[in-house]
mmCIF file of C-alpha atoms in Angstrom:
data_model
loop_
_atom_site.group_PDB
_atom_site.id
_atom_site.type_symbol
_atom_site.label_atom_id
_atom_site.label_comp_id
_atom_site.label_asym_id
_atom_site.label_seq_id
_atom_site.Cartn_x
_atom_site.Cartn_y
_atom_site.Cartn_z
ATOM 1 C CA MET A 1308 99.507 83.714 194.244
ATOM 2 C CA ALA A 1309 100.449 80.812 195.713
ATOM 3 C CA ASN A 1310 99.308 81.442 199.257
ATOM 4 C CA GLY A 1311 100.476 77.106 199.844
ATOM 5 C CA GLY A 1312 97.793 75.470 198.485
ATOM 6 C CA PRO A 1313 93.626 75.305 197.602
ATOM 7 C CA GLU A 1314 93.221 73.899 200.706
ATOM 8 C CA ILE A 1315 94.842 77.283 203.123
ATOM 9 C CA GLU A 1316 93.051 80.073 200.036
ATOM 10 C CA GLN A 1317 89.528 78.166 201.105
ATOM 11 C CA LEU A 1318 89.253 78.629 204.259
ATOM 12 C CA ILE A 1319 91.071 82.283 204.475
ATOM 13 C CA GLN A 1320 87.674 83.043 201.879
ATOM 14 C CA LEU A 1321 84.699 81.216 204.040
ATOM 15 C CA MET A 1322 86.725 82.713 207.467
ATOM 16 C CA ALA A 1323 86.228 86.346 205.512
ATOM 17 C CA ARG A 1324 82.551 86.210 205.129
ATOM 18 C CA LEU A 1325 82.276 86.303 209.034
ATOM 19 C CA PRO A 1326 81.014 89.322 210.275
ATOM 20 C CA GLY A 1327 84.562 91.388 211.916
ATOM 21 C CA LEU A 1328 86.691 89.687 210.212
ATOM 22 C CA GLY A 1329 87.490 90.812 206.173
ATOM 23 C CA PRO A 1330 90.304 89.576 203.724
ATOM 24 C CA ARG A 1331 93.397 90.498 205.252
ATOM 25 C CA SER A 1332 92.142 89.533 209.378
ATOM 26 C CA ALA A 1333 90.826 86.102 207.973
ATOM 27 C CA ARG A 1334 94.806 86.139 206.534
ATOM 28 C CA ARG A 1335 95.986 86.195 209.698
ATOM 29 C CA ALA A 1336 93.927 84.151 212.069
ATOM 30 C CA VAL A 1337 94.731 81.159 209.110
ATOM 31 C CA LEU A 1338 98.247 81.622 209.342
ATOM 32 C CA GLN A 1339 97.642 81.868 213.801
ATOM 33 C CA LEU A 1340 95.249 78.493 213.123
ATOM 34 C CA ILE A 1341 98.163 76.644 211.155
ATOM 35 C CA LYS A 1342 100.989 77.858 213.652
ATOM 36 C CA LYS A 1343 99.170 76.324 216.261
ATOM 37 C CA LYS A 1344 98.151 73.407 214.837
ATOM 38 C CA ASP A 1345 97.773 71.273 217.752
ATOM 39 C CA GLN A 1346 96.456 73.626 220.241
ATOM 40 C CA LEU A 1347 93.624 75.759 217.791
ATOM 41 C CA MET A 1348 92.906 74.093 214.321
ATOM 42 C CA ILE A 1349 92.898 70.502 215.082
ATOM 43 C CA PRO A 1350 90.557 71.561 218.472
ATOM 44 C CA LEU A 1351 87.793 74.399 216.369
ATOM 45 C CA SER A 1352 87.309 72.174 213.518
ATOM 46 C CA ALA A 1353 86.181 69.150 216.117
ATOM 47 C CA ALA A 1354 84.132 71.859 217.958
ATOM 48 C CA LEU A 1355 82.630 72.976 214.277
ATOM 49 C CA ASP A 1356 81.972 69.661 213.424
ATOM 50 C CA ARG A 1357 80.603 68.741 216.976
ATOM 51 C CA ALA A 1358 78.091 72.361 216.372
ATOM 52 C CA VAL A 1359 76.455 71.299 213.308
ATOM 53 C CA ALA A 1360 76.370 68.425 213.917
ATOM 54 C CA ALA A 1361 74.401 69.486 217.914
ATOM 55 C CA VAL A 1362 72.975 73.104 217.064
ATOM 56 C CA CYS A 1363 69.035 72.764 216.004
ATOM 57 C CA THR A 1364 66.279 75.822 215.796
ATOM 58 C CA CYS A 1365 64.138 75.759 219.441
ATOM 59 C CA GLU A 1366 60.316 75.105 217.409
ATOM 60 C CA VAL A 1367 59.285 76.847 220.685
ATOM 61 C CA CYS A 1368 60.847 80.025 221.047
ATOM 62 C CA GLY A 1369 63.094 79.977 217.862
ATOM 63 C CA ASN A 1370 66.472 80.244 220.262
ATOM 64 C CA VAL A 1371 69.898 78.249 219.108
ATOM 65 C CA ASP A 1372 70.889 74.899 220.496
ATOM 66 C CA THR A 1373 71.380 71.811 220.587
ATOM 67 C CA ARG A 1374 67.923 70.200 222.428
ATOM 68 C CA SER A 1375 64.372 71.474 220.864
ATOM 69 C CA PRO A 1376 62.573 72.502 223.333
ATOM 70 C CA CYS A 1377 65.812 74.465 223.741
ATOM 71 C CA SER A 1378 67.058 74.314 227.614
ATOM 72 C CA ILE A 1379 65.447 77.496 228.033
ATOM 73 C CA CYS A 1380 61.711 76.255 226.998
ATOM 74 C CA ALA A 1381 62.605 73.435 229.428
ATOM 75 C CA ASP A 1382 63.245 74.442 232.325
ATOM 76 C CA PRO A 1383 60.031 74.463 234.111
ATOM 77 C CA ARG A 1384 62.015 77.325 237.250
ATOM 78 C CA ARG A 1385 61.102 79.726 233.658
ATOM 79 C CA ALA A 1386 57.483 79.311 233.428
ATOM 80 C CA GLU A 1387 57.747 80.509 237.386
ATOM 81 C CA SER A 1388 57.982 84.594 236.713
ATOM 82 C CA GLY A 1389 54.508 84.230 233.516
ATOM 83 C CA MET A 1390 57.092 86.721 231.964
ATOM 84 C CA LEU A 1391 57.598 86.314 228.201
ATOM 85 C CA ILE A 1392 60.211 88.519 226.500
ATOM 86 C CA VAL A 1393 60.016 89.191 222.736
ATOM 87 C CA VAL A 1394 63.411 89.696 220.868
ATOM 88 C CA GLU A 1395 64.415 90.129 217.407
ATOM 89 C CA ASP A 1396 67.013 87.919 217.014
ATOM 90 C CA VAL A 1397 68.982 85.320 219.188
ATOM 91 C CA ALA A 1398 71.609 87.776 219.503
ATOM 92 C CA ASP A 1399 69.260 89.694 221.868
ATOM 93 C CA LEU A 1400 68.065 86.749 223.987
ATOM 94 C CA TRP A 1401 71.807 85.787 224.394
ATOM 95 C CA ALA A 1402 72.783 88.900 225.377
ATOM 96 C CA LEU A 1403 69.478 89.397 227.932
ATOM 97 C CA GLU A 1404 70.944 86.050 229.431
ATOM 98 C CA ARG A 1405 73.999 88.144 229.683
ATOM 99 C CA ALA A 1406 72.816 90.380 231.683
ATOM 100 C CA GLY A 1407 71.022 87.935 234.107
ATOM 101 C CA VAL A 1408 67.958 88.597 233.681
ATOM 102 C CA GLY A 1409 65.873 86.125 235.375
ATOM 103 C CA ALA A 1410 64.490 82.966 235.812
ATOM 104 C CA VAL A 1411 62.457 84.252 232.394
ATOM 105 C CA ARG A 1412 60.894 82.830 228.655
ATOM 106 C CA TYR A 1413 61.610 84.625 225.464
ATOM 107 C CA HIS A 1414 60.538 84.562 222.633
ATOM 108 C CA VAL A 1415 62.892 85.032 219.271
ATOM 109 C CA LEU A 1416 60.930 86.580 216.284
ATOM 110 C CA GLY A 1417 63.299 86.040 213.217
ATOM 111 C CA GLY A 1418 63.371 89.352 212.368
ATOM 112 C CA VAL A 1419 61.327 92.720 212.432
ATOM 113 C CA LEU A 1420 58.579 93.981 210.100
ATOM 114 C CA SER A 1421 59.970 96.175 207.205
ATOM 115 C CA PRO A 1422 57.115 96.987 204.303
ATOM 116 C CA LEU A 1423 59.837 98.224 202.638
ATOM 117 C CA ASP A 1424 61.967 95.454 202.678
ATOM 118 C CA GLY A 1425 59.178 92.952 202.032
ATOM 119 C CA VAL A 1426 59.217 91.540 204.895
ATOM 120 C CA GLY A 1427 55.955 90.666 206.563
ATOM 121 C CA PRO A 1428 54.110 89.110 209.772
ATOM 122 C CA ASP A 1429 53.633 85.802 208.571
ATOM 123 C CA ASP A 1430 58.065 86.468 208.059
ATOM 124 C CA ILE A 1431 58.559 86.321 211.293
ATOM 125 C CA ALA A 1432 57.359 84.132 214.584
ATOM 126 C CA ILE A 1433 55.021 86.450 215.446
ATOM 127 C CA ASP A 1434 51.529 83.687 214.529
ATOM 128 C CA GLY A 1435 54.125 81.335 217.127
ATOM 129 C CA LEU A 1436 54.140 84.240 219.616
ATOM 130 C CA ILE A 1437 50.088 85.419 219.848
ATOM 131 C CA ALA A 1438 49.851 81.905 220.115
ATOM 132 C CA ARG A 1439 52.051 81.755 223.509
ATOM 133 C CA ALA A 1440 51.077 84.445 225.207
ATOM 134 C CA PRO A 1441 48.392 83.179 226.517
ATOM 135 C CA GLU A 1442 50.401 81.177 228.557
ATOM 136 C CA PHE A 1443 51.919 84.355 230.236
ATOM 137 C CA ALA A 1444 51.611 86.937 232.637
ATOM 138 C CA GLU A 1445 53.346 89.824 230.745
ATOM 139 C CA ILE A 1446 54.462 90.042 227.249
ATOM 140 C CA VAL A 1447 58.075 92.239 227.604
ATOM 141 C CA LEU A 1448 58.658 93.386 223.918
ATOM 142 C CA ALA A 1449 62.498 94.034 224.341
ATOM 143 C CA VAL A 1450 62.958 94.776 220.296
ATOM 144 C CA ASN A 1451 65.586 97.067 218.816
ATOM 145 C CA ALA A 1452 64.174 101.360 219.378
ATOM 146 C CA THR A 1453 64.031 101.349 215.633
ATOM 147 C CA VAL A 1454 61.646 102.808 214.112
ATOM 148 C CA GLU A 1455 61.172 98.544 212.403
ATOM 149 C CA GLY A 1456 61.286 97.599 215.629
ATOM 150 C CA GLN A 1457 58.320 99.848 217.071
ATOM 151 C CA THR A 1458 56.143 98.915 213.898
ATOM 152 C CA THR A 1459 56.752 95.780 215.215
ATOM 153 C CA ALA A 1460 56.465 95.942 218.525
ATOM 154 C CA HIS A 1461 52.464 97.940 217.445
ATOM 155 C CA TYR A 1462 51.654 95.510 215.390
ATOM 156 C CA ILE A 1463 51.719 93.108 218.004
ATOM 157 C CA THR A 1464 49.687 94.489 220.838
ATOM 158 C CA ASP A 1465 47.682 95.090 218.139
ATOM 159 C CA ARG A 1466 46.787 91.323 218.006
ATOM 160 C CA LEU A 1467 47.435 90.782 221.242
ATOM 161 C CA ALA A 1468 45.237 93.195 222.423
ATOM 162 C CA GLY A 1469 41.761 91.427 224.107
ATOM 163 C CA LEU A 1470 43.669 88.638 225.565
ATOM 164 C CA ASN A 1471 43.831 89.592 229.521
ATOM 165 C CA LEU A 1472 47.694 89.907 229.455
ATOM 166 C CA THR A 1473 49.893 93.155 230.139
ATOM 167 C CA ILE A 1474 52.043 94.008 227.476
ATOM 168 C CA THR A 1475 55.150 96.098 228.756
ATOM 169 C CA ARG A 1476 58.237 97.794 226.894
ATOM 170 C CA LEU A 1477 62.025 98.353 228.372
ATOM 171 C CA ALA A 1478 62.598 101.357 229.467
ATOM 172 C CA HIS A 1479 63.967 104.054 227.769
ATOM 173 C CA GLY A 1480 66.624 106.114 230.014
ATOM 174 C CA VAL A 1481 71.078 106.924 230.561
ATOM 175 C CA PRO A 1482 72.667 103.360 229.860
ATOM 176 C CA VAL A 1483 74.728 102.960 233.389
ATOM 177 C CA GLY A 1484 78.002 104.042 232.694
ATOM 178 C CA GLY A 1485 76.944 106.709 230.142
ATOM 179 C CA GLU A 1486 77.686 110.366 230.441
ATOM 180 C CA LEU A 1487 75.157 112.571 229.534
ATOM 181 C CA ASP A 1488 77.079 114.730 226.891
ATOM 182 C CA TYR A 1489 77.378 111.738 224.147
ATOM 183 C CA LEU A 1490 73.350 110.489 224.061
ATOM 184 C CA ASP A 1491 71.109 111.850 221.743
ATOM 185 C CA GLU A 1492 67.886 114.114 222.654
ATOM 186 C CA GLY A 1493 66.048 111.980 222.038
ATOM 187 C CA THR A 1494 67.082 109.634 224.880
ATOM 188 C CA LEU A 1495 67.797 112.863 227.418
ATOM 189 C CA SER A 1496 64.794 114.030 226.993
ATOM 190 C CA GLN A 1497 63.230 110.049 227.388
ATOM 191 C CA ALA A 1498 65.579 109.588 230.631
ATOM 192 C CA LEU A 1499 63.994 112.915 232.544
ATOM 193 C CA ARG A 1500 60.216 113.017 232.122
ATOM 194 C CA ALA A 1501 61.237 108.719 233.116
ATOM 195 C CA ARG A 1502 63.235 109.851 236.099
ATOM 196 C CA THR A 1503 63.294 108.357 239.403
ATOM 197 C CA HIS A 1504 63.385 109.060 243.339
ATOM 198 C CA ILE A 1505 67.081 108.403 244.737
ATOM 199 C CA MET B 388 75.087 81.348 231.050
ATOM 200 C CA ALA B 389 72.043 79.462 228.758
ATOM 201 C CA ASN B 390 74.270 80.181 225.587
ATOM 202 C CA GLY B 391 72.603 77.164 223.844
ATOM 203 C CA GLY B 392 74.775 74.151 225.393
ATOM 204 C CA PRO B 393 78.510 73.552 225.230
ATOM 205 C CA GLU B 394 78.757 72.848 222.357
ATOM 206 C CA ILE B 395 78.133 76.597 221.270
ATOM 207 C CA GLU B 396 79.618 77.661 224.324
ATOM 208 C CA GLN B 397 83.337 75.952 223.298
ATOM 209 C CA LEU B 398 82.815 76.885 219.690
ATOM 210 C CA ILE B 399 83.081 80.931 220.600
ATOM 211 C CA GLN B 400 85.496 80.072 223.262
ATOM 212 C CA LEU B 401 88.001 78.511 220.296
ATOM 213 C CA MET B 402 87.019 81.599 218.265
ATOM 214 C CA ALA B 403 87.349 83.908 220.554
ATOM 215 C CA ARG B 404 91.014 83.212 220.282
ATOM 216 C CA LEU B 405 92.380 83.993 216.917
ATOM 217 C CA PRO B 406 93.362 87.737 216.088
ATOM 218 C CA GLY B 407 91.235 90.534 215.857
ATOM 219 C CA LEU B 408 88.320 87.935 217.609
ATOM 220 C CA GLY B 409 86.966 88.704 221.328
ATOM 221 C CA PRO B 410 84.718 87.292 223.347
ATOM 222 C CA ARG B 411 82.036 89.413 221.858
ATOM 223 C CA SER B 412 82.892 89.634 217.961
ATOM 224 C CA ALA B 413 83.046 85.558 218.282
ATOM 225 C CA ARG B 414 79.715 85.200 219.983
ATOM 226 C CA ARG B 415 78.409 87.235 216.763
ATOM 227 C CA ALA B 416 80.196 85.272 214.692
ATOM 228 C CA VAL B 417 79.021 82.111 215.525
ATOM 229 C CA LEU B 418 75.799 83.025 215.433
ATOM 230 C CA GLN B 419 76.096 83.778 211.986
ATOM 231 C CA LEU B 420 78.359 80.670 211.622
ATOM 232 C CA ILE B 421 74.562 78.908 213.023
ATOM 233 C CA LYS B 422 72.230 81.615 210.851
ATOM 234 C CA LYS B 423 74.036 80.410 207.690
ATOM 235 C CA LYS B 424 74.638 76.701 208.128
ATOM 236 C CA ASP B 425 74.863 75.185 204.704
ATOM 237 C CA GLN B 426 75.864 78.426 203.275
ATOM 238 C CA LEU B 427 78.895 79.154 206.199
ATOM 239 C CA MET B 428 78.997 76.287 208.906
ATOM 240 C CA ILE B 429 79.309 73.067 206.531
ATOM 241 C CA PRO B 430 81.310 74.690 204.250
ATOM 242 C CA LEU B 431 84.119 75.969 207.275
ATOM 243 C CA SER B 432 83.939 72.323 208.793
ATOM 244 C CA ALA B 433 85.217 70.993 205.806
ATOM 245 C CA ALA B 434 86.943 73.849 204.630
ATOM 246 C CA LEU B 435 88.792 73.587 208.078
ATOM 247 C CA ASP B 436 88.804 69.958 208.680
ATOM 248 C CA ARG B 437 90.852 69.374 204.774
ATOM 249 C CA ALA B 438 93.121 71.706 206.135
ATOM 250 C CA VAL B 439 93.545 69.601 209.051
ATOM 251 C CA ALA B 440 94.730 67.119 206.999
ATOM 252 C CA ALA B 441 96.766 69.094 204.422
ATOM 253 C CA VAL B 442 98.858 71.603 205.511
ATOM 254 C CA CYS B 443 102.264 71.517 206.385
ATOM 255 C CA THR B 444 105.378 73.947 206.801
ATOM 256 C CA CYS B 445 107.594 73.383 204.159
ATOM 257 C CA GLU B 446 111.094 71.193 205.038
ATOM 258 C CA VAL B 447 113.484 73.926 202.956
ATOM 259 C CA CYS B 448 112.016 77.023 203.424
ATOM 260 C CA GLY B 449 109.566 77.028 206.081
ATOM 261 C CA ASN B 450 106.848 78.318 204.432
ATOM 262 C CA VAL B 451 103.418 76.330 205.021
ATOM 263 C CA ASP B 452 102.078 74.972 202.366
ATOM 264 C CA THR B 453 99.826 70.768 202.009
ATOM 265 C CA ARG B 454 103.806 69.516 200.482
ATOM 266 C CA SER B 455 106.356 69.735 201.325
ATOM 267 C CA PRO B 456 108.956 71.048 199.497
ATOM 268 C CA CYS B 457 106.601 73.994 198.652
ATOM 269 C CA SER B 458 104.680 74.816 196.003
ATOM 270 C CA ILE B 459 107.558 77.947 195.817
ATOM 271 C CA CYS B 460 110.029 75.552 196.732
ATOM 272 C CA ALA B 461 109.188 73.290 194.119
ATOM 273 C CA ASP B 462 109.342 75.258 190.865
ATOM 274 C CA PRO B 463 111.979 75.032 189.274
ATOM 275 C CA ARG B 464 110.971 79.144 187.396
ATOM 276 C CA ARG B 465 111.582 80.027 190.915
ATOM 277 C CA ALA B 466 115.617 79.212 191.047
ATOM 278 C CA GLU B 467 115.940 81.214 187.632
ATOM 279 C CA SER B 468 116.246 84.141 188.812
ATOM 280 C CA GLY B 469 117.984 83.435 192.363
ATOM 281 C CA MET B 470 117.106 85.641 194.878
ATOM 282 C CA LEU B 471 115.899 84.169 197.837
ATOM 283 C CA ILE B 472 113.930 86.714 200.265
ATOM 284 C CA VAL B 473 114.573 86.193 203.708
ATOM 285 C CA VAL B 474 111.663 86.519 206.048
ATOM 286 C CA GLU B 475 110.685 86.776 209.798
ATOM 287 C CA ASP B 476 106.998 85.205 209.353
ATOM 288 C CA VAL B 477 105.262 83.405 207.000
ATOM 289 C CA ALA B 478 102.752 86.364 206.595
ATOM 290 C CA ASP B 479 105.654 88.198 205.303
ATOM 291 C CA LEU B 480 106.048 85.255 202.246
ATOM 292 C CA TRP B 481 101.586 86.453 201.466
ATOM 293 C CA ALA B 482 102.941 89.386 201.775
ATOM 294 C CA LEU B 483 105.132 90.212 198.807
ATOM 295 C CA GLU B 484 103.329 87.077 196.610
ATOM 296 C CA ARG B 485 100.590 89.118 197.374
ATOM 297 C CA ALA B 486 103.299 92.580 195.393
ATOM 298 C CA GLY B 487 104.282 90.500 192.804
ATOM 299 C CA VAL B 488 107.711 90.645 193.031
ATOM 300 C CA GLY B 489 108.298 88.202 190.917
ATOM 301 C CA ALA B 490 110.005 84.413 190.404
ATOM 302 C CA VAL B 491 111.591 84.176 193.500
ATOM 303 C CA ARG B 492 112.271 82.644 196.495
ATOM 304 C CA TYR B 493 112.119 82.276 199.800
ATOM 305 C CA HIS B 494 113.575 81.629 204.051
ATOM 306 C CA VAL B 495 111.368 81.381 206.646
ATOM 307 C CA LEU B 496 113.057 81.987 210.065
ATOM 308 C CA GLY B 497 110.371 82.016 212.025
ATOM 309 C CA GLY B 498 111.013 84.358 214.571
ATOM 310 C CA VAL B 499 114.178 87.275 215.052
ATOM 311 C CA LEU B 500 117.355 87.259 218.108
ATOM 312 C CA SER B 501 115.840 88.596 220.753
ATOM 313 C CA PRO B 502 118.179 88.075 222.946
ATOM 314 C CA LEU B 503 115.868 89.484 227.001
ATOM 315 C CA ASP B 504 112.912 87.718 225.251
ATOM 316 C CA GLY B 505 115.611 84.825 225.338
ATOM 317 C CA VAL B 506 115.826 83.562 221.155
ATOM 318 C CA GLY B 507 119.561 82.974 220.658
ATOM 319 C CA PRO B 508 120.189 81.905 216.436
ATOM 320 C CA ASP B 509 119.022 78.583 217.345
ATOM 321 C CA ASP B 510 115.689 79.472 217.853
ATOM 322 C CA ILE B 511 115.061 80.670 214.735
ATOM 323 C CA ALA B 512 116.158 79.400 211.211
ATOM 324 C CA ILE B 513 118.826 80.455 210.187
ATOM 325 C CA ASP B 514 121.385 77.618 210.517
ATOM 326 C CA GLY B 515 119.242 75.870 207.256
ATOM 327 C CA LEU B 516 119.337 79.570 205.237
ATOM 328 C CA ILE B 517 123.684 79.320 205.811
ATOM 329 C CA ALA B 518 123.403 76.083 204.761
ATOM 330 C CA ARG B 519 120.616 76.965 201.424
ATOM 331 C CA ALA B 520 122.595 80.165 200.842
ATOM 332 C CA PRO B 521 125.321 79.239 198.580
ATOM 333 C CA GLU B 522 122.660 77.887 195.700
ATOM 334 C CA PHE B 523 121.661 81.946 195.678
ATOM 335 C CA ALA B 524 123.398 85.038 193.294
ATOM 336 C CA GLU B 525 121.203 87.348 195.632
ATOM 337 C CA ILE B 526 120.141 87.255 199.575
ATOM 338 C CA VAL B 527 117.266 89.852 200.187
ATOM 339 C CA LEU B 528 116.798 90.760 203.911
ATOM 340 C CA ALA B 529 113.060 91.603 204.466
ATOM 341 C CA VAL B 530 113.209 91.514 207.859
ATOM 342 C CA ASN B 531 111.189 94.097 209.973
ATOM 343 C CA ALA B 532 112.678 97.571 210.366
ATOM 344 C CA THR B 533 112.742 97.395 214.283
ATOM 345 C CA VAL B 534 115.002 96.988 216.342
ATOM 346 C CA GLU B 535 115.014 92.480 216.820
ATOM 347 C CA GLY B 536 114.778 92.803 213.240
ATOM 348 C CA GLN B 537 117.564 94.887 211.540
ATOM 349 C CA THR B 538 120.021 92.392 214.681
ATOM 350 C CA THR B 539 119.039 90.050 213.258
ATOM 351 C CA ALA B 540 120.102 90.614 209.682
ATOM 352 C CA HIS B 541 123.606 92.044 210.651
ATOM 353 C CA TYR B 542 123.625 88.805 211.958
ATOM 354 C CA ILE B 543 122.631 87.084 209.551
ATOM 355 C CA THR B 544 125.239 88.875 207.497
ATOM 356 C CA ASP B 545 128.011 88.446 209.180
ATOM 357 C CA ARG B 546 127.454 84.853 209.260
ATOM 358 C CA LEU B 547 126.783 84.540 204.644
ATOM 359 C CA ALA B 548 130.200 86.933 205.167
ATOM 360 C CA GLY B 549 133.232 85.059 203.709
ATOM 361 C CA LEU B 550 130.582 83.356 200.640
ATOM 362 C CA ASN B 551 130.622 85.376 197.077
ATOM 363 C CA LEU B 552 126.938 86.371 197.320
ATOM 364 C CA THR B 553 125.371 90.554 196.546
ATOM 365 C CA ILE B 554 123.242 90.560 200.746
ATOM 366 C CA THR B 555 120.507 93.276 200.516
ATOM 367 C CA ARG B 556 117.789 94.598 202.662
ATOM 368 C CA LEU B 557 114.690 96.448 201.460
ATOM 369 C CA ALA B 558 114.567 100.650 201.127
ATOM 370 C CA HIS B 559 113.212 102.586 202.852
ATOM 371 C CA GLY B 560 111.459 105.148 202.002
ATOM 372 C CA VAL B 561 107.495 107.315 201.719
ATOM 373 C CA PRO B 562 104.386 104.447 201.146
ATOM 374 C CA VAL B 563 103.114 104.781 197.868
ATOM 375 C CA GLY B 564 100.467 106.841 198.985
ATOM 376 C CA GLY B 565 101.299 107.911 201.939
ATOM 377 C CA GLU B 566 101.244 111.221 203.014
ATOM 378 C CA LEU B 567 104.470 112.456 204.703
ATOM 379 C CA ASP B 568 102.473 114.813 207.852
ATOM 380 C CA TYR B 569 101.882 111.212 208.831
ATOM 381 C CA LEU B 570 105.357 109.869 208.517
ATOM 382 C CA ASP B 571 108.328 109.551 210.873
ATOM 383 C CA GLU B 572 110.969 111.708 210.934
ATOM 384 C CA GLY B 573 113.039 108.593 210.299
ATOM 385 C CA THR B 574 111.726 108.384 207.446
ATOM 386 C CA LEU B 575 111.329 110.994 206.173
ATOM 387 C CA SER B 576 115.457 111.090 206.286
ATOM 388 C CA GLN B 577 115.895 108.168 204.688
ATOM 389 C CA ALA B 578 113.539 109.130 202.286
ATOM 390 C CA LEU B 579 115.421 112.192 201.922
ATOM 391 C CA ARG B 580 118.857 110.836 201.555
ATOM 392 C CA ALA B 581 117.592 107.695 198.906
ATOM 393 C CA ARG B 582 115.990 110.558 196.454
ATOM 394 C CA THR B 583 115.973 109.136 192.624
ATOM 395 C CA HIS B 584 115.805 111.629 189.476
ATOM 396 C CA ILE B 585 112.516 111.504 188.029
#
């Protein structure tokens, strides 16, 4: 293969390891980078350099940011709601922020309990959560609706018992804009049970 | 949006401009980069820096490489076949090299003639091709089987008339592993006309 030198080949191999890109699309992406060297390749290279230097994990909540405590933990207005949303992953935190859930704080577990995969309570950020919890009035367990997610939610609920806290979870129901026909039975029956007045 | 500082936001926006990545998958890719800082983000940043510094366009054939003339044009064994394959794009050159077409040389047009889009003969590397052509015995016009591609092939054939050259194009036919049922009628009728003895 004469794909233009080891520098290009190595760039393709690294790009191919990004989620959503395979070997073929990584080649196309690299070719695009090379074609748009000034508009895309050089800015991307500079942005990566800056991100490598700046990005760190927040020691309070586990969010990624360029400061620790992160901008969410450092924002005093976010303390007022008294709400702490517990998520599995930083991506979930970003999704909730995009949804504009309000001036809340987060705790990123960095995974879920999974005995089969050898993930126990000490492998995810549960101790940090228990330590922070008394500062808040309500803990929302926004873990995924998977078996592992629900196991983790049960475990956290047990650990938080005794503290005078409201513990909640996200509502199940029909996604906004979703069609009933495509929904699984579990979601539909939960949506019916939790029906609301119009 | 508190997606962790302007450095991260800017990285997401640049990644989203790569082909095959949208805003959502760019965010996922950047999160993966941040999570795998040592194994992925720092190597990718370094590979991009090296590529920015090294990559150039071959002044002979239009290929991208870290040297000019590129490694294909500089390889004396590739002169022996006397075959020059004309392609629209560097991606096509890479695809032919991956297919192992042998010790040939290439000429990258960097586009096709398209009067509607204002692309004329001076906008693509046709003059360079005409200048190089006498060095070769056979010119293979491996342009895409689109209207513009075929227009470009006709134009090049006209320009090369008078030089004592064999001018060929890629065969049309059934893709290897392809199912007849999914092929268009044009391809099928060409494949039947060009049938070969077993």
